Short mmCIF file of C-alpha atoms in Angstrom, two decimals:
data_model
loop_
_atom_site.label_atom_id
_atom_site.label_comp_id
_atom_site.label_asym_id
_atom_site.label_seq_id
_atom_site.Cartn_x
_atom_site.Cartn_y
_atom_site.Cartn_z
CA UNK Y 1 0.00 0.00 0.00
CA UNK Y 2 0.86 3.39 -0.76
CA UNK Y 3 2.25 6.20 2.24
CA UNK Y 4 3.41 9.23 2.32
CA UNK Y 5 5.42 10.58 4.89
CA UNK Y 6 6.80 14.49 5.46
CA UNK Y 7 9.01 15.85 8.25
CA UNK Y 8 9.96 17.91 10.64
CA UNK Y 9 6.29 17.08 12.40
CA UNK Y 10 7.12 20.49 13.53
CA UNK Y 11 9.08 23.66 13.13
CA UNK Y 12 9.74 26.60 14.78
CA UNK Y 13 12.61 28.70 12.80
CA UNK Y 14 13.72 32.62 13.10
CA UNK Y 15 12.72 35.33 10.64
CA UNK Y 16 15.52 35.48 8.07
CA UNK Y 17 16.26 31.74 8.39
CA UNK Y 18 16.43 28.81 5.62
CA UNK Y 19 13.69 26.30 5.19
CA UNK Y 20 13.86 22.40 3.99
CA UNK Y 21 10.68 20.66 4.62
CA UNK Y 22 10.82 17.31 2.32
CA UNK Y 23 7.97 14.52 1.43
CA UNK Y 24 8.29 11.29 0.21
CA UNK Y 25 5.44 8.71 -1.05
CA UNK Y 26 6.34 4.86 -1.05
CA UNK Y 27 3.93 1.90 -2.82
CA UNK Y 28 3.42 3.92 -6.28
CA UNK Y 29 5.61 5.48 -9.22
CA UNK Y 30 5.20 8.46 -11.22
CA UNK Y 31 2.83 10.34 -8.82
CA UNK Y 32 2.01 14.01 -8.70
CA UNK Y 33 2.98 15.68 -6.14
CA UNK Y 34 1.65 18.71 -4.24
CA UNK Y 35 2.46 21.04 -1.60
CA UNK Y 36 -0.29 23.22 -0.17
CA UNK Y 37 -0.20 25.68 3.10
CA UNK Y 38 -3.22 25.78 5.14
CA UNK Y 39 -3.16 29.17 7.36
CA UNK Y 40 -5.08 28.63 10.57
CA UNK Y 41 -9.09 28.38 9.93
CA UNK Y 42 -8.21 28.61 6.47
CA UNK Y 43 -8.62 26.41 3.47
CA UNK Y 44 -5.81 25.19 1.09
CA UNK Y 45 -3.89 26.96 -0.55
CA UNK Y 46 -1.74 25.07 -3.46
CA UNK Y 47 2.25 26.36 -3.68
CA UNK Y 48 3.21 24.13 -5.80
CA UNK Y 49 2.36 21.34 -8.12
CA UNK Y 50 4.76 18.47 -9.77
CA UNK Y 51 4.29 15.97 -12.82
CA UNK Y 52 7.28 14.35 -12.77
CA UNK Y 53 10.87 14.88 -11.67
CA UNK Y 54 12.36 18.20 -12.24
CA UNK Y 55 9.10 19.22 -13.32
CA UNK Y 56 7.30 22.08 -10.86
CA UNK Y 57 4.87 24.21 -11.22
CA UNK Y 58 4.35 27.26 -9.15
CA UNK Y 59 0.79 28.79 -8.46
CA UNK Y 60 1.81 31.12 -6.02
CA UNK Y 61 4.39 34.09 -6.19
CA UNK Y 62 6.48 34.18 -3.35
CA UNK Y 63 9.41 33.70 -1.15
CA UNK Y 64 9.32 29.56 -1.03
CA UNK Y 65 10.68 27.07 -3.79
CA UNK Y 66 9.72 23.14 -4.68
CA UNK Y 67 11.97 20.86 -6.18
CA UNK Y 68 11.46 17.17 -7.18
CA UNK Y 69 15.49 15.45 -7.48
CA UNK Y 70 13.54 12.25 -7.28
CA UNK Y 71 10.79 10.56 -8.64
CA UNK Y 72 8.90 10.12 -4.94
CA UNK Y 73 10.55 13.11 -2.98
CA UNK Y 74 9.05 16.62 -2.68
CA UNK Y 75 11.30 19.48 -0.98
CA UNK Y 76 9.61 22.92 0.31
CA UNK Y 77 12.08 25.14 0.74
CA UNK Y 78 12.86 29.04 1.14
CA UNK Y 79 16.03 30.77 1.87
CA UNK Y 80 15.16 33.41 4.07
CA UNK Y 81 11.54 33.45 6.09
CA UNK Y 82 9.04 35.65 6.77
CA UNK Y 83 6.73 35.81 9.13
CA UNK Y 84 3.56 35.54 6.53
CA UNK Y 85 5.65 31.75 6.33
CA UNK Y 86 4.04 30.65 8.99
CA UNK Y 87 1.11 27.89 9.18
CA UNK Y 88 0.56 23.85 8.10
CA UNK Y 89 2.17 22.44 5.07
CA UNK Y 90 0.88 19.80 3.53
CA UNK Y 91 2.24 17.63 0.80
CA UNK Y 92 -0.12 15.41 -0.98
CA UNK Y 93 -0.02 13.08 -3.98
CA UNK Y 94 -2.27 11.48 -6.32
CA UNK Y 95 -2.37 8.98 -9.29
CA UNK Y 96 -0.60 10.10 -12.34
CA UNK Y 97 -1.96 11.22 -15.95
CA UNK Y 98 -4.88 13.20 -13.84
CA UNK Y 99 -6.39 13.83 -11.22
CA UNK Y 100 -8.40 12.26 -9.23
CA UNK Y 101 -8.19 11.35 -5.34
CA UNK Y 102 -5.40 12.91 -3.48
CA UNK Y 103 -3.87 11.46 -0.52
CA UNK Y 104 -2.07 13.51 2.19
CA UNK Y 105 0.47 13.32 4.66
CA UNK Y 106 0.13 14.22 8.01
CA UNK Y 107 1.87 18.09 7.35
CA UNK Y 108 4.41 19.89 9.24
CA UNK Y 109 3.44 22.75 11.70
CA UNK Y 110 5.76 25.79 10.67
CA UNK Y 111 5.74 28.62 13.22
CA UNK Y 112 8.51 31.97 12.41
CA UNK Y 113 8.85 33.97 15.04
CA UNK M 1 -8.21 31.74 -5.38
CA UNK M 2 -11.34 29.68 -3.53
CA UNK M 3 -13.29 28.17 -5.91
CA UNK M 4 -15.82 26.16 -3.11
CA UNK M 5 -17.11 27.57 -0.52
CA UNK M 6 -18.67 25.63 2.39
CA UNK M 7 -21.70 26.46 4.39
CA UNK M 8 -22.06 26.80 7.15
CA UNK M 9 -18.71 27.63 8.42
CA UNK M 10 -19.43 26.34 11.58
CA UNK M 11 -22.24 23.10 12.80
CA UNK M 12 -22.53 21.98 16.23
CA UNK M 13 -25.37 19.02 16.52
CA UNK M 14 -26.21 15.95 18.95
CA UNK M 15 -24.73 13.10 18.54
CA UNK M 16 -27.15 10.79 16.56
CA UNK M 17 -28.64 13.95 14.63
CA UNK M 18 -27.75 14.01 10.65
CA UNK M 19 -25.58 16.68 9.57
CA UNK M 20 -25.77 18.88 6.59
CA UNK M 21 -22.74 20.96 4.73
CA UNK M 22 -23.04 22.56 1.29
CA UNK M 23 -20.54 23.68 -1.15
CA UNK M 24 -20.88 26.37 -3.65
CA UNK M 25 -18.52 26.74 -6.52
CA UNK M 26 -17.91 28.99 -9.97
CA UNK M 27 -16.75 27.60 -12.83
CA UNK M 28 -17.33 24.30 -14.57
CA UNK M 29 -16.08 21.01 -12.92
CA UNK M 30 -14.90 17.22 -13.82
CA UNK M 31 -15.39 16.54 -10.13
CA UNK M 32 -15.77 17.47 -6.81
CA UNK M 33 -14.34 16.28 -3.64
CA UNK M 34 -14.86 15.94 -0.14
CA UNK M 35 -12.34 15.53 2.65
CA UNK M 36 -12.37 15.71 6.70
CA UNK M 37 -9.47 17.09 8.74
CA UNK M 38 -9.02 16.34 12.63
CA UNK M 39 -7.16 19.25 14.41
CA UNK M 40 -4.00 19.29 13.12
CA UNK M 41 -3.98 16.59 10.84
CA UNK M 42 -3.53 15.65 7.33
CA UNK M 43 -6.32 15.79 5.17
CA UNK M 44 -8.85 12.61 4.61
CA UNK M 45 -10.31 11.78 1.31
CA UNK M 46 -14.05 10.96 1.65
CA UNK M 47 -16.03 10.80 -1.16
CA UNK M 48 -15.44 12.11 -5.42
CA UNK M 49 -18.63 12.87 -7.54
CA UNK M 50 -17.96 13.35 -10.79
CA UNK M 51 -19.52 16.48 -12.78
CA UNK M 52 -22.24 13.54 -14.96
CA UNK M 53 -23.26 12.00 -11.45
CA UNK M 54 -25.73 13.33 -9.00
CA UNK M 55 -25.89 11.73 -6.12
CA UNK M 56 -23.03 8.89 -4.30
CA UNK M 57 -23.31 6.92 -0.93
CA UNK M 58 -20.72 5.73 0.87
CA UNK M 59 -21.40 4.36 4.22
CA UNK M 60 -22.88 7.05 6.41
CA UNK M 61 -22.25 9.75 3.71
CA UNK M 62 -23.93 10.81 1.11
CA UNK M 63 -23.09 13.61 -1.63
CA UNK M 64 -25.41 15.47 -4.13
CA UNK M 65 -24.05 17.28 -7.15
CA UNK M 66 -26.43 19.70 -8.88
CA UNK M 67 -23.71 20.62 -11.68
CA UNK M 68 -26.74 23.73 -12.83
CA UNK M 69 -26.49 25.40 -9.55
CA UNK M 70 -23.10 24.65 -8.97
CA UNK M 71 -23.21 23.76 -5.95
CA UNK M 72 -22.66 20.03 -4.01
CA UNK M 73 -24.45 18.82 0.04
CA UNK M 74 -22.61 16.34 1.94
CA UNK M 75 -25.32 14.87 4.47
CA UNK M 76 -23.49 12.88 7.42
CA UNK M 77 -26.24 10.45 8.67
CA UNK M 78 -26.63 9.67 12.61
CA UNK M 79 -23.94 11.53 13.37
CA UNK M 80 -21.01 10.40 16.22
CA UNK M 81 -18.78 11.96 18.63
CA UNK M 82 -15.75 11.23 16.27
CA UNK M 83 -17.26 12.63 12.93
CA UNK M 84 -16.30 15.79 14.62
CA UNK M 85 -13.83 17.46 11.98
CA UNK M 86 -13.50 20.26 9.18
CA UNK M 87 -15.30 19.10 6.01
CA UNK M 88 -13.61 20.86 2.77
CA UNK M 89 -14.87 20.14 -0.82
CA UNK M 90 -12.73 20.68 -3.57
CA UNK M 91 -13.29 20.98 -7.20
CA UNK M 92 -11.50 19.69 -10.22
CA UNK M 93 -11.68 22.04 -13.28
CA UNK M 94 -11.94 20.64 -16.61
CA UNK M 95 -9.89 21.24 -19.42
CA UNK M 96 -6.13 20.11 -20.06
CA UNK M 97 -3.46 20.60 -17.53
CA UNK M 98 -6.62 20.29 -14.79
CA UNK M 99 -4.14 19.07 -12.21
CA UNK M 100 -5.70 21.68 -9.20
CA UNK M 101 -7.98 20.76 -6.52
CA UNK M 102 -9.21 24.07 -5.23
CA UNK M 103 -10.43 24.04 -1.70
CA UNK M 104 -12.77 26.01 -0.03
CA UNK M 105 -12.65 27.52 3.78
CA UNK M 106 -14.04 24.45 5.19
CA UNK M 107 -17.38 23.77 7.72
CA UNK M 108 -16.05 22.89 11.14
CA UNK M 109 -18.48 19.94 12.66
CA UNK M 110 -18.66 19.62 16.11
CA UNK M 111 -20.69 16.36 17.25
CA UNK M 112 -21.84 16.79 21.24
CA UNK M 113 -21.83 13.31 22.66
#
């Protein structure tokens, strides 16, 4: 069966500071990949979106990047915070060649201070 | 952007009562979506009804799709303690490249044992 794991379960980093949050899926090739950030009481919001490795597609202007070196890993990252940063990541995947179900992991709590 | 958005934001009910969330969206679909989030967890897929169906049971849930008023009703039936949880539906647009699920705000359910 399929899982998909992400860490840190939480993180609390300075304004200013790097970020590496990183996903991986087991049980299933090819996926797409997703990160989203949920602000608290808030909906989704999708960051980023991936097809296949290398491949990233950015819905959202800002300060954070994706980047897919493998065919199951997902990386989140930014090189300097802000405070707006904060909030729940999620990564998610679902089948490839569409979209239908996704399935998420259990997210990473990000708190800038 | 949001394309769903959920009503009511917020449902408290008995345990044992039904419970009833709607979804309103925009633009045209392929499908739509519903998932359940426990505080500070990863999202849960529940159901998918796709744009050419109009009503799907699983279990205690059941979904309606009116695709002409755009809008979708997840009905939770006898209701219990641990069915408490945001509810989010998310839509699927159509066309090529449809790889988004857009989420709305979310109804939080509270179930009162």
């Amino acid at each position: 069966s399929q899982t998909i794991h992400q860490w840190p379960a939480t993180l609390v980093q300075p304004v200013g500071s790097p970020l590496s949050l990183e996903c991986t899926v087991e049980g299933t090739s090819n996926p797409n990949l997703y990160w989203y950030r949920q602000a608290a009481g808030r909906g989704l919001q999708l960051l980023f979106y991936s097809v296949g490795i290398g491949q990233i597609s950015s819905e959202v202007p800002q300060n954070l990047s994706a980047s897919r070196p493998q065919d199951r890993q997902f990386i989140l990252s930014s090189k300097k915070l802000l405070l707006s940063d904060s909030g729940f990541y999620l990564c998610a995947w679902s089948e490839g060649g569409g979209i239908d179900t996704q399935y998420f992991g259990p997210g990473t709590r990000l708190t800038v201070l | 952007s949001q394309q769903g958005e959920e009503d009511p934001q917020a449902l408290s009910i008995q345990e044992g009562e039904n419970a009833t969330m709607n979804c309103s969206y925009k633009t045209s679909i392929n499908n739509l979506q519903w998932y359940r989030q426990n505080s500070g967890r990863g999202l849960v897929h529940l159901i998918l009804i796709r744009s050419n169906e109009r009503e799907k049971h699983s279990g205690r849930l059941r979904v309606t799709l009116d695709t002409s008023k755009k809008s979708s009703s997840l009905l939770i039936t006898a209701s219990r303690a641990a069915d408490t949880a945001s509810y989010f539906c998310a839509t699927v647009g159509v066309g090529a490249g449809s790889y988004q699920l857009t989420f709305g705000k979310g109804t939080k359910l509270s179930v009162i044992p």
